[in-house]
Coordinates of C-alpha atoms and ligand atoms in Angstrom, one line a residue:
X151 CA 65.1 129.0 -56.8
X152 CA 64.7 130.9 -60.7
X153 CA 64.7 128.6 -62.9
X154 CA 67.6 130.3 -64.6
X155 CA 69.9 128.7 -62.0
X156 CA 67.8 125.7 -62.2
X157 CA 68.5 124.7 -66.2
X158 CA 72.2 126.0 -64.5
X159 CA 72.4 123.7 -62.3
X160 CA 70.9 120.9 -64.3
X161 CA 73.6 121.8 -67.4
X162 CA 76.5 122.0 -64.8
X163 CA 75.9 118.2 -63.4
X164 CA 74.6 116.5 -66.8
X165 CA 78.4 118.1 -68.5
X166 CA 80.2 116.6 -64.3
X167 CA 78.6 113.1 -65.0
X168 CA 79.5 112.2 -68.2
X169 CA 83.1 113.9 -67.6
X170 CA 83.4 111.6 -65.3
X171 CA 82.2 108.8 -67.3
X172 CA 84.3 109.7 -69.5
X173 CA 87.6 110.5 -67.3
X174 CA 86.9 107.2 -65.6
X175 CA 86.6 105.1 -68.9
X176 CA 89.5 107.2 -70.5
X177 CA 91.7 105.9 -67.4
X178 CA 90.8 102.2 -67.6
X179 CA 91.7 102.1 -71.5
X180 CA 95.2 103.9 -71.1
X181 CA 95.7 100.9 -68.0
X182 CA 95.2 98.9 -70.2
X183 CA 97.1 99.8 -73.3
X184 CA 99.8 100.6 -70.7
X185 CA 99.5 97.0 -69.1
X186 CA 99.4 95.5 -72.6
X187 CA 102.8 97.1 -73.3
X188 CA 104.5 96.2 -70.3
X189 CA 102.9 92.9 -70.9
X190 CA 104.7 92.9 -74.5
X191 CA 107.6 94.6 -73.3
X192 CA 108.0 90.9 -70.6
X193 CA 106.9 88.8 -73.7
X194 CA 109.8 89.8 -76.4
X195 CA 112.2 89.8 -72.6
X196 CA 111.0 86.8 -72.2
X197 CA 111.0 85.9 -76.5
X198 CA 114.6 86.7 -76.2
X199 CA 116.0 84.1 -73.5
X200 CA 113.8 81.4 -74.7
X201 CA 117.2 79.3 -75.2
X202 CA 117.7 79.9 -71.4
X203 CA 114.5 78.8 -70.4
X204 CA 113.8 76.0 -72.7
X205 CA 117.2 74.7 -71.1
X206 CA 116.2 75.4 -67.3
X207 CA 112.9 73.8 -68.6
X208 CA 114.8 70.7 -69.8
X209 CA 117.0 70.0 -67.3
X210 CA 114.5 70.6 -64.6
X211 CA 117.0 72.4 -62.3
X212 CA 115.9 75.5 -60.2
X213 CA 119.5 76.9 -59.9
X214 CA 119.4 76.7 -64.2
X215 CA 115.4 78.6 -63.8
X216 CA 117.5 81.3 -60.9
X217 CA 120.0 82.0 -63.3
X218 CA 117.9 82.7 -66.3
X219 CA 115.1 83.8 -64.3
X220 CA 117.9 86.7 -62.6
X221 CA 118.8 87.3 -66.0
X222 CA 114.7 88.0 -67.4
X223 CA 114.5 90.7 -63.8
X224 CA 117.5 92.7 -64.8
X225 CA 116.1 92.5 -68.4
X226 CA 113.0 93.4 -67.5
X227 CA 112.7 94.9 -64.3
X228 CA 110.4 92.7 -63.1
X229 CA 109.8 92.6 -59.3
X230 CA 108.9 89.2 -58.8
X231 CA 109.5 86.3 -61.8
X232 CA 109.4 82.2 -61.7
X233 CA 109.4 79.4 -63.7
X234 CA 106.0 77.5 -63.2
X235 CA 106.0 74.3 -65.2
X236 CA 102.1 73.2 -67.1
X237 CA 101.1 71.7 -64.0
X238 CA 101.9 74.7 -62.1
X239 CA 104.5 73.5 -60.4
X240 CA 107.6 76.2 -59.6
X241 CA 110.6 74.5 -61.1
X242 CA 112.2 78.3 -60.0
X243 CA 111.4 81.2 -58.3
X244 CA 112.9 84.9 -57.3
X245 CA 111.2 83.7 -53.9
X246 CA 112.9 81.0 -53.6
X247 CA 110.3 79.7 -51.0
X248 CA 107.8 79.0 -54.0
X249 CA 109.7 76.7 -55.3
X250 CA 107.9 73.4 -55.5
X251 CA 104.3 74.5 -54.6
X252 CA 102.2 74.7 -57.0
X253 CA 100.5 77.8 -58.7
X254 CA 96.4 77.1 -58.9
X255 CA 95.0 80.8 -59.2
X256 CA 92.6 81.8 -62.5
X257 CA 95.4 83.6 -64.6
X258 CA 97.6 80.3 -63.9
X259 CA 93.9 78.5 -65.2
X260 CA 93.6 80.8 -68.3
X261 CA 97.5 80.7 -69.2
X262 CA 96.4 77.1 -69.7
X263 CA 94.7 78.0 -72.2
X264 CA 95.2 80.8 -74.1
X265 CA 97.8 80.8 -76.7
X266 CA 99.9 83.8 -75.7
X267 CA 101.3 85.4 -72.7
X268 CA 98.3 87.1 -70.5
X269 CA 98.2 89.2 -67.6
X270 CA 96.1 91.3 -64.9
X271 CA 96.7 94.1 -62.5
X272 CA 97.3 92.9 -59.0
X273 CA 99.7 94.9 -55.9
X274 CA 102.5 93.3 -54.8
X275 CA 104.2 94.7 -52.1
X276 CA 102.6 97.7 -51.6
X277 CA 103.6 98.5 -55.9
X278 CA 100.7 97.9 -58.7
X279 CA 102.7 95.7 -60.7
X280 CA 101.6 93.8 -64.2
X281 CA 101.3 90.5 -63.2
X282 CA 102.3 88.4 -66.3
X283 CA 102.6 84.8 -67.5
X284 CA 104.3 84.4 -70.8
X285 CA 104.3 80.2 -72.2
X286 CA 108.1 79.1 -73.0
X287 CA 107.7 77.0 -75.9
X288 CA 109.2 73.4 -75.7
X289 CA 111.7 71.5 -78.1
X290 CA 111.0 69.0 -80.9
X291 CA 112.6 65.4 -80.6
X292 CA 115.7 66.5 -79.9
X293 CA 118.7 64.8 -78.7
X294 CA 121.6 65.9 -76.7
X295 CA 124.0 66.2 -79.6
X296 CA 121.4 68.5 -81.5
X297 CA 121.1 70.4 -78.7
X298 CA 125.3 70.6 -78.7
X299 CA 125.4 71.2 -82.3
X300 CA 122.2 72.7 -83.5
X301 CA 121.0 74.9 -81.1
X302 CA 117.6 73.5 -79.2
X303 CA 116.1 73.0 -82.5
X304 CA 112.7 73.4 -83.4
X305 CA 109.9 74.3 -80.9
X306 CA 107.0 72.1 -80.2
X307 CA 104.4 71.7 -77.4
X308 CA 104.8 74.3 -74.2
X309 CA 107.9 73.8 -72.3
X310 CA 106.1 76.1 -69.3
X311 CA 105.2 80.0 -68.2
X312 CA 107.4 82.5 -66.8
X313 CA 105.1 84.4 -64.5
X314 CA 106.4 87.8 -63.8
X315 CA 105.6 90.9 -62.2
X316 CA 106.5 93.6 -64.2
X317 CA 106.6 97.1 -62.3
X318 CA 103.7 99.6 -63.1
X319 CA 105.7 102.8 -62.4
X320 CA 106.5 104.3 -66.5
X321 CA 103.0 103.3 -67.1
X322 CA 101.4 105.3 -64.0
X323 CA 103.6 108.6 -65.0
X324 CA 102.0 107.6 -68.3
X325 CA 98.4 107.6 -67.1
X326 CA 98.6 110.4 -64.6
X327 CA 100.0 113.1 -68.0
X328 CA 97.1 111.7 -69.7
X329 CA 94.1 111.8 -66.8
X330 CA 95.8 115.5 -66.0
X331 CA 95.3 116.7 -69.8
X332 CA 92.0 115.4 -69.5
X333 CA 90.9 116.7 -66.6
X334 CA 92.2 120.4 -68.0
X335 CA 90.1 119.6 -71.3
X336 CA 87.2 118.4 -69.4
X337 CA 87.3 122.1 -67.1
X338 CA 87.5 123.9 -70.4
X339 CA 84.6 121.9 -71.9
X340 CA 82.6 122.0 -68.8
X341 CA 83.0 126.1 -67.8
X342 CA 82.4 126.3 -71.9
X343 CA 79.1 124.3 -71.5
X344 CA 78.3 126.3 -68.3
X345 CA 78.4 129.6 -70.2
X346 CA 76.8 128.0 -73.3
X347 CA 73.3 127.1 -70.5
X348 CA 73.5 130.1 -68.7
X349 CA 72.9 131.5 -72.2
X350 CA 70.6 129.4 -73.5
X351 CA 69.0 129.9 -69.7
X352 CA 68.6 133.5 -70.6
X353 CA 67.6 133.5 -74.4
X354 CA 64.6 130.7 -73.1
X355 CA 63.6 132.8 -69.8
X356 CA 63.5 136.4 -72.0
X357 CA 60.1 134.7 -72.6
X358 CA 58.8 133.6 -69.5
X359 CA 60.1 136.9 -67.7
X360 CA 58.0 139.1 -70.3
X361 CA 55.5 137.0 -69.5
X362 CA 55.8 137.9 -65.7
X363 CA 56.0 141.5 -66.1
X364 CA 53.2 141.5 -68.1
X365 CA 51.2 139.4 -65.2
X366 CA 52.5 142.0 -62.7
X367 CA 50.6 144.8 -65.0
X368 CA 47.8 142.6 -65.1
X369 CA 47.2 142.3 -61.7
X370 CA 47.3 146.1 -61.3
X371 CA 44.2 146.1 -63.5
X372 CA 46.1 147.1 -66.4
X373 CA 44.2 144.5 -69.3
X374 CA 44.8 146.2 -72.5
X375 CA 48.9 144.6 -72.3
X376 CA 49.8 142.2 -75.0
X377 CA 53.3 140.9 -74.5
X378 CA 56.1 140.4 -77.1
X379 CA 56.3 137.3 -79.0
X380 CA 60.4 136.1 -79.1
X381 CA 60.2 132.6 -79.6
X382 CA 58.2 130.6 -81.7
X383 CA 58.2 127.4 -79.5
X384 CA 55.4 126.6 -76.3
X385 CA 56.8 129.5 -74.4
X386 CA 55.6 131.1 -77.1
X387 CA 53.1 129.7 -77.7
X388 CA 51.8 130.3 -73.9
X389 CA 52.5 134.0 -74.6
X390 CA 50.3 133.9 -77.6
X391 CA 47.9 133.0 -75.5
X392 CA 48.4 134.9 -73.0
X393 CA 47.7 138.1 -75.2
X394 CA 44.6 136.5 -76.5
X395 CA 43.8 136.2 -72.9
X396 CA 44.1 140.2 -72.0
X397 CA 42.6 141.0 -74.6
X398 CA 39.9 139.0 -73.6
X399 CA 39.8 140.2 -70.6
X400 CA 40.3 144.2 -71.4
X401 CA 37.5 143.9 -74.2
X402 CA 35.1 142.3 -71.3
X403 CA 36.4 143.8 -67.8
X404 CA 36.4 146.8 -66.7
X405 CA 40.0 147.6 -65.8
X406 CA 40.3 148.7 -62.3
X407 CA 41.7 151.7 -62.8
X408 CA 38.6 153.3 -64.9
X409 CA 36.8 151.7 -61.9
X410 CA 38.5 153.3 -59.2
X411 CA 38.4 156.6 -61.0
X412 CA 33.6 155.9 -61.0
X413 CA 34.3 154.9 -57.1
X414 CA 35.9 158.0 -56.4
X415 CA 34.3 160.2 -58.4
X416 CA 30.7 158.2 -56.7
X417 CA 28.7 160.9 -55.0
X418 CA 27.7 158.5 -52.2
X419 CA 30.0 157.1 -49.7
X420 CA 31.4 153.5 -50.2
X421 CA 33.2 151.2 -47.9
X422 CA 34.9 148.0 -48.9
X423 CA 35.7 145.4 -45.6
X424 CA 35.4 141.8 -45.0
X425 CA 33.0 139.8 -43.7
X426 CA 34.4 140.8 -40.1
X427 CA 33.8 144.8 -40.7
X428 CA 37.3 145.6 -41.2
X429 CA 37.4 148.6 -43.9
X430 CA 40.1 147.8 -46.4
X431 CA 38.8 150.7 -48.9
X432 CA 36.6 153.5 -48.7
X433 CA 36.0 156.6 -51.8
X434 CA 36.5 159.9 -51.4
X435 CA 33.0 160.5 -50.7
X436 CA 32.9 158.7 -47.2
X437 CA 35.3 160.7 -45.8
X438 CA 34.1 163.9 -46.5
X439 CA 30.9 162.6 -45.3
X440 CA 32.2 160.3 -42.0
X441 CA 34.9 163.6 -41.4
X442 CA 37.7 160.4 -41.1
X443 CA 40.6 159.9 -42.2
X444 CA 40.7 156.1 -43.5
X445 CA 44.1 155.9 -43.7
X446 CA 45.5 153.1 -42.9
X447 CA 41.4 151.2 -44.0
X448 CA 43.0 148.8 -41.5
X449 CA 42.5 150.6 -38.6
X450 CA 38.1 151.0 -38.8
X451 CA 35.9 148.7 -38.5
X452 CA 32.7 149.4 -40.2
X453 CA 30.4 147.9 -37.4
X454 CA 31.5 149.8 -34.9
X455 CA 30.6 152.7 -37.0
X456 CA 27.1 151.9 -37.4
X457 CA 24.0 151.3 -35.0
X458 CA 20.4 150.6 -35.6
X459 CA 17.7 153.4 -35.8
X460 CA 15.0 151.6 -33.3
X461 CA 15.7 150.3 -30.1
X462 CA 16.4 146.3 -31.3
X463 CA 16.9 147.0 -35.1
X464 CA 18.6 144.7 -37.3
X465 CA 22.1 144.3 -36.9
X466 CA 23.5 144.6 -40.8
X467 CA 26.7 142.4 -41.0
X468 CA 24.4 139.5 -39.3
X469 CA 21.0 140.5 -41.8
X470 CA 24.0 140.3 -44.8
X471 CA 24.9 137.0 -43.7
X472 CA 21.6 135.3 -43.5
X473 CA 20.3 136.8 -46.7
X474 CA 23.8 137.6 -48.7
X475 CA 22.3 141.1 -49.1
X476 CA 20.7 144.3 -47.5
X477 CA 18.8 146.8 -49.9
X478 CA 17.9 150.2 -48.1
X479 CA 18.0 149.7 -44.5
X480 CA 17.8 152.8 -42.1
X481 CA 20.6 153.3 -39.5
X482 CA 22.4 156.0 -37.9
X483 CA 26.4 156.5 -39.1
X484 CA 28.4 157.6 -36.0
X485 CA 30.9 160.0 -37.4
X486 CA 33.7 161.7 -35.9
X487 CA 33.5 164.1 -33.2
X488 CA 30.4 161.4 -32.4
X489 CA 27.7 163.1 -34.5
X490 CA 25.4 160.6 -35.4
X491 CA 24.2 160.7 -39.2
X492 CA 20.9 159.0 -40.8
X493 CA 21.5 156.7 -43.4
X494 CA 20.3 154.0 -45.4
X495 CA 22.4 151.5 -46.2
X496 CA 23.3 148.7 -48.9
X497 CA 25.2 146.1 -48.6
X498 CA 26.4 142.6 -51.0
X499 CA 28.5 140.4 -50.0
X500 CA 31.6 140.2 -53.2
X501 CA 34.1 137.9 -53.7
X502 CA 35.1 134.1 -53.9
X503 CA 34.2 132.1 -51.2
X504 CA 37.4 132.2 -48.0
X505 CA 38.1 136.3 -49.4
X506 CA 34.8 137.8 -49.4
X507 CA 34.8 141.4 -49.4
X508 CA 31.7 143.3 -48.2
X509 CA 30.4 146.3 -50.9
X510 CA 28.9 148.8 -49.1
X511 CA 26.9 152.1 -49.9
X512 CA 25.6 154.6 -47.5
X513 CA 22.9 157.5 -48.7
X514 CA 22.7 160.6 -46.5
X515 CA 19.4 159.9 -45.3
X516 CA 19.5 163.8 -43.0
X517 CA 17.8 165.8 -45.7
X518 CA 15.0 163.5 -46.3
X519 CA 14.3 163.1 -42.9
X520 CA 13.5 166.9 -42.6
X521 CA 12.0 166.7 -45.6
X522 CA 9.8 163.4 -44.4
X523 CA 9.5 165.2 -40.8
X524 CA 8.3 168.6 -43.2
X525 CA 5.7 166.5 -45.2
X526 CA 4.9 164.4 -41.4
X527 CA 3.8 168.2 -40.1
X528 CA 2.2 170.0 -43.5
X529 CA 0.1 166.4 -43.6
X530 CA -0.9 166.6 -39.6
X531 CA -2.0 170.1 -40.7
X532 CA -4.1 169.6 -43.9
X533 CA -5.7 167.4 -42.3
X534 CA -7.1 170.0 -38.8
X535 CA -7.8 171.7 -41.9
X536 CA -9.9 169.3 -43.9
X537 CA -10.8 167.8 -40.3
X538 CA -11.7 171.8 -39.7
X539 CA -13.6 172.0 -42.6
X540 CA -15.7 168.8 -42.5
X541 CA -17.0 169.9 -39.5
X542 CA -17.1 174.0 -40.2
X543 CA -19.2 172.6 -43.2
X544 CA -21.4 170.0 -41.1
X545 CA -22.5 172.7 -38.2
X546 CA -23.3 175.0 -41.5
X547 CA -25.1 172.5 -42.7
X548 CA -26.7 171.9 -39.5
X549 CA -27.0 175.5 -38.5
X550 CA -28.3 176.4 -42.1
X551 CA -31.2 173.1 -41.9
X552 CA -32.5 175.4 -38.9
X553 CA -33.6 178.4 -40.6
X554 CA -34.2 177.2 -44.0
X555 CA -36.6 174.7 -41.9
X556 CA -38.5 177.8 -40.8
X557 CA -38.7 179.0 -44.4
X558 CA -40.0 176.2 -46.2
X559 CA -42.8 176.0 -43.0
X560 CA -43.7 179.1 -43.1
X561 CA -43.7 180.2 -46.6
X562 CA -46.3 176.2 -47.0
X563 CA -48.3 178.2 -43.9
X564 CA -48.6 181.1 -46.0
X565 CA -49.3 179.0 -48.9
X566 CA -52.0 177.2 -47.5
X567 CA -53.7 179.6 -45.1
X568 CA -53.9 183.0 -48.0
X569 CA -53.9 180.4 -51.1
X570 CA -57.3 182.7 -51.8
X571 CA -56.3 185.8 -50.3
X572 CA -53.2 186.5 -52.2
X573 CA -52.9 187.7 -55.5
X574 CA -51.3 185.0 -58.2
X575 CA -48.1 186.4 -58.4
X576 CA -47.5 186.7 -54.8
X577 CA -48.5 182.8 -55.1
X578 CA -46.1 182.0 -57.5
X579 CA -43.2 183.7 -55.6
X580 CA -43.8 182.4 -53.1
X581 CA -44.1 178.9 -54.8
X582 CA -40.2 179.1 -56.2
X583 CA -39.6 180.2 -52.7
X584 CA -40.4 176.5 -51.3
X585 CA -38.6 175.2 -54.0
X586 CA -35.7 176.9 -54.1
X587 CA -36.0 176.5 -50.5
X588 CA -36.3 172.5 -51.1
X589 CA -33.1 172.6 -53.3
X590 CA -31.6 174.4 -51.0
X591 CA -32.2 172.2 -48.6
X592 CA -30.9 168.7 -50.8
X593 CA -27.7 171.1 -50.9
X594 CA -27.4 170.8 -47.4
X595 CA -28.3 167.4 -47.0
X596 CA -25.4 166.2 -49.8
X597 CA -22.6 168.8 -48.6
X598 CA -23.5 166.8 -45.2
X599 CA -23.0 163.6 -46.8
X600 CA -19.6 164.8 -48.5
X601 CA -18.6 165.5 -45.6
X602 CA -19.5 163.2 -43.7
X603 CA -17.3 160.2 -45.6
X604 CA -14.4 161.8 -43.8
X605 CA -15.6 162.9 -40.7
X606 CA -17.1 159.6 -39.4
X607 CA -14.7 156.6 -39.4
X608 CA -16.7 152.6 -39.6
X609 CA -14.5 149.7 -38.4
X610 CA -13.1 147.8 -41.8
X611 CA -13.6 144.5 -41.9
X612 CA -13.5 141.9 -44.2
X613 CA -17.3 142.3 -46.5
X614 CA -18.2 140.6 -49.3
X615 CA -19.2 143.2 -51.8
X616 CA -20.9 140.7 -53.5
X617 CA -24.0 141.6 -51.3
X618 CA -23.5 145.2 -50.6
X619 CA -24.2 145.7 -54.3
X620 CA -27.0 143.2 -53.9
X621 CA -27.7 145.6 -51.2
X622 CA -27.8 148.3 -53.0
X623 CA -29.9 146.7 -56.2
X624 CA -32.6 146.4 -53.2
X625 CA -32.6 149.5 -51.6
X626 CA -33.3 150.7 -55.9
X627 CA -35.9 148.3 -56.8
X628 CA -38.6 151.2 -56.8
X629 CA -36.0 152.9 -59.7
X630 CA -35.6 149.5 -61.4
X631 CA -39.4 148.6 -61.8
X632 CA -40.3 151.6 -62.8
X633 CA -37.3 152.6 -65.4
X634 CA -37.7 148.5 -65.8
X635 CA -33.9 147.4 -66.2
X636 CA -31.8 144.8 -65.9
X637 CA -29.4 144.8 -63.1
X638 CA -26.9 141.8 -63.2
X639 CA -24.7 141.5 -60.4
X640 CA -21.4 139.2 -61.3
X641 CA -21.8 136.1 -58.9
X642 CA -18.2 136.1 -58.3
X643 CA -17.8 139.5 -56.8
X644 CA -15.1 139.4 -53.7
X645 CA -14.9 139.8 -50.2
X646 CA -12.4 142.8 -49.3
X647 CA -11.6 144.5 -46.4
X648 CA -13.0 148.0 -46.3
X649 CA -15.2 150.3 -44.2
X650 CA -18.9 148.6 -45.3
X651 CA -21.0 151.7 -44.9
X652 CA -19.2 153.4 -47.4
X653 CA -18.4 150.5 -50.1
X654 CA -22.3 150.0 -49.9
X655 CA -22.9 154.2 -50.7
X656 CA -20.1 153.7 -53.4
X657 CA -22.0 150.5 -55.6
X658 CA -26.0 152.9 -54.3
X659 CA -24.5 155.8 -56.5
X660 CA -22.8 154.1 -59.2
X661 CA -25.9 152.1 -60.0
X662 CA -28.7 154.9 -59.5
X663 CA -26.3 156.7 -61.5
X664 CA -26.5 154.3 -64.0
X665 CA -30.2 153.9 -64.2
X666 CA -31.1 157.3 -63.8
X667 CA -28.5 158.2 -66.8
X668 CA -30.3 155.8 -68.7
X669 CA -32.5 157.2 -71.8
X670 CA -32.9 153.1 -73.3
X671 CA -36.1 151.4 -73.1
X672 CA -34.5 148.6 -70.8
X673 CA -31.7 150.1 -69.4
X674 CA -28.9 147.4 -68.2
X675 CA -26.8 147.8 -65.5
X676 CA -23.7 145.1 -65.5
X677 CA -22.1 145.0 -62.0
X678 CA -18.3 143.0 -61.9
X679 CA -15.1 142.5 -60.2
X680 CA -11.6 140.9 -61.7
X681 CA -8.9 140.8 -59.9
X682 CA -5.7 143.4 -60.9
X683 CA -2.2 142.7 -60.6
X684 CA -2.0 141.4 -57.6
X685 CA -2.8 143.6 -54.9
X686 CA -5.6 145.1 -56.5
X687 CA -9.8 144.5 -57.5
X688 CA -11.2 146.7 -60.4
X689 CA -14.5 146.3 -59.9
X690 CA -16.5 147.9 -62.7
X691 CA -19.6 149.3 -63.1
X692 CA -21.2 149.4 -66.8
X693 CA -25.1 150.8 -68.5
X694 CA -26.3 151.4 -71.9
X695 CA -27.4 154.7 -70.9
X696 CA -26.1 157.7 -72.1
X697 CA -22.4 158.1 -71.5
X698 CA -20.7 161.1 -71.1
X699 CA -19.0 163.5 -73.4
X700 CA -14.8 162.5 -72.5
X701 CA -14.0 166.7 -71.3
X702 CA -16.1 165.9 -68.9
X703 CA -14.3 162.2 -67.1
X704 CA -12.1 164.6 -64.8
X705 CA -15.4 167.3 -64.2
X706 CA -17.9 165.2 -63.4
X707 CA -16.0 164.0 -60.3
X708 CA -15.9 167.1 -58.9
X709 CA -18.5 168.2 -56.0
X710 CA -22.1 169.8 -57.6
X711 CA -20.9 168.8 -61.2
X712 CA -24.3 168.4 -63.5
X713 CA -23.9 168.2 -66.7
X714 CA -27.9 168.6 -67.4
X715 CA -30.3 171.3 -65.9
X716 CA -31.9 170.6 -62.8
X717 CA -35.5 168.7 -63.7
X718 CA -33.7 166.2 -66.5
X719 CA -32.4 162.8 -65.5
X720 CA -34.4 162.6 -62.4
X721 CA -32.5 166.3 -60.7
X722 CA -29.9 165.9 -58.5
X723 CA -27.0 167.9 -56.8
X724 CA -23.9 166.7 -58.4
X725 CA -22.3 165.3 -55.3
X726 CA -22.8 161.6 -55.7
X727 CA -19.8 161.6 -57.8
X728 CA -18.0 163.8 -55.7
X729 CA -18.9 161.2 -52.3
X730 CA -18.1 158.2 -54.4
X731 CA -14.4 159.5 -55.2
X732 CA -13.7 160.6 -51.7
X733 CA -15.1 156.6 -50.5
X734 CA -12.1 155.5 -52.9
X735 CA -9.4 157.5 -52.1
X736 CA -10.1 156.8 -48.5
X737 CA -9.3 153.3 -49.2
X738 CA -6.0 153.8 -51.0
X739 CA -8.3 153.9 -54.3
X740 CA -9.1 155.2 -58.0
X741 CA -11.5 156.0 -60.0
X742 CA -12.1 156.7 -63.4
X743 CA -15.1 156.7 -66.0
X744 CA -15.0 155.1 -69.4
X745 CA -17.8 155.9 -71.4
X746 CA -18.5 155.9 -75.7
X747 CA -21.4 158.2 -76.3
X748 CA -25.6 157.9 -76.6
X749 CA -23.9 154.3 -75.8
X750 CA -22.8 153.4 -72.4
X751 CA -20.3 154.4 -69.8
X752 CA -18.5 152.2 -67.3
X753 CA -17.3 153.2 -64.2
X754 CA -14.0 151.8 -62.8
X755 CA -13.1 151.2 -59.7
X756 CA -9.9 149.9 -57.8
X757 CA -9.6 148.9 -54.3
X758 CA -7.3 147.0 -52.7
X759 CA -8.0 143.2 -51.7
X760 CA -6.1 143.8 -48.7
X761 CA -5.7 146.9 -47.1
X762 CA -4.4 145.6 -44.2
X763 CA -1.3 144.3 -46.4
X764 CA 1.8 146.7 -48.0
X765 CA 1.7 146.6 -52.2
Ligands
ADP1037 P1 -26.0 163.8 -59.6 O1 -26.3 162.3 -60.2 O2 -26.6 164.2 -58.5 O3 -25.9 164.7 -60.7 P2 -23.3 162.6 -60.3 O4 -22.1 163.5 -59.1 O5 -23.6 161.8 -59.3 O6 -24.5 163.8 -59.8 O7 -22.8 162.9 -60.9 C1 -22.7 164.2 -61.3 C2 -22.7 164.0 -63.3 O8 -22.4 163.0 -63.6 C3 -24.0 163.8 -64.0 O9 -24.8 164.9 -64.0 C4 -24.3 163.2 -65.1 O10 -23.9 164.2 -66.1 C5 -22.2 162.3 -65.4 N1 -23.1 160.8 -64.8 C6 -23.5 160.3 -63.9 N2 -23.2 158.6 -63.9 C7 -23.5 159.0 -65.3 C8 -23.6 157.5 -66.0 N3 -23.5 156.8 -65.7 N4 -24.1 158.0 -66.8 C9 -24.1 159.2 -67.9 N5 -23.8 160.3 -67.3 C10 -23.3 160.5 -66.1

């Protein structure tokens, strides 16, 4: 029930009760007053007949009493009247049957002790009467002569009582008139109070209705508002607090309208559903993407529109119930017309317990899928070309080696067999041919080992890199001895999952370079490793050699790139670092060099600790 009606009903009830109490007590008071008045008139009538009553009491004869009572009833209109002696004995009564009986009722008892007349209201023969007991004074020492000549003389002791039932009829009329007037007055007061209370309630409730309107707007998402404060009472305080609340909300909360416009302008399809998947809301992109008209949204269930991409793939809603959110799950979306579109789904639970909703955003991955497929195709092609190239390099190198061996052999034979028969010029040319073919052989060998890195796939295993480094150092012992070098391998090199042959070659190439490109009297080489993030080990091979000019720190990793003349620093073809880089790349790693020219170089190699795990 509305507060307005509650207030009005309350006021009405209050007025009715107070008016009823008022009328009741007024009625009682009026009755009391009227009864007293009737009793008074009876006392006056009895007073005017005192002598008759005294005489009757003195004679004690019923007949005398009846005469006096008859005159009394004629004066007063009493329904009954009696003369009662001090001890309650009825001397005479209009109801003659009562003569000689004794009245012992409480009114008589009270009358014995009361100085004046007393009365009460009773019903007599179905009529209301005022039952009144009037004392009759006695006569002081009167002789019969005195009475004859001077009347009864001085009154003294009580002679007895006159008891009469005086009719209420005139009082009733007056009472009715008063009550009627009172009722009219009460009705008028009630109507006025009702009108006033209605007005009062309206004034009080105006603040409430302003608040109610404000709350409705907030519920619609319009937070930036304030209601008018029209009273400075508690309701006014509530309105003030409400305004503070909306101000706070407007500052901290994004309005629903604002949020809606963001959702609508989102390029990705968005669905808001209940926990059962029943769609509650979608954005424009959702309709465009799916081809469905989502009005009314409840007719669609998101669960039915999604399908795992792989056989036995995860069901998104059970995944969501388990983890609370889903990130980038590949699924099929069943669009209108039975089209299956590849999507990436991200979902999260939102809202309070019991009223949970699921916010789902789909990403159309059809283009992504296409480019992925294209990329895979390119990769395949590149791999084919690469392996063809490797195979080509391998065959060419092999095929080249054959005639090269012939050239070397026959030039050697020429040099030895025709040593004295050739003029010096021809001997010099021939020596150059031998040297050039030797270099060509080395180049072909290096080319072969470079091609072998990608052509040969050795099984991967968990290998101690400490052991691989130690083996490389042992293989280089002659060079170490020759250079009087110090090579230190840190004791804590890790075990990693790798191709052991190629990783051994990596250590060999880096350590031999560190020794080769070193002009210090005591070349020093340090091989170490440290953890790099969660996924990688960072190996380092540090020397105190000639260093590398910074502009070449990238160049040196290219095939056949050397920074020095052929003879310097023990010669070489410039394939060593190119091979190392290929090995590192095959292990999904990275290689780079940091150097101080003339002082030192450090080669860093990042290798995943365990290639079986994803970063
Ligand atoms: P090679 O040693 O056969 O010349 P590499 O590919 O191993 O070929 O090295 C390429 C070039 O990089 C070398 O010629 C050299 O100039 C430079 N280099 C490699 N390692 C070092 C090093 N530790 N200190 C200085 N320079 C180096």
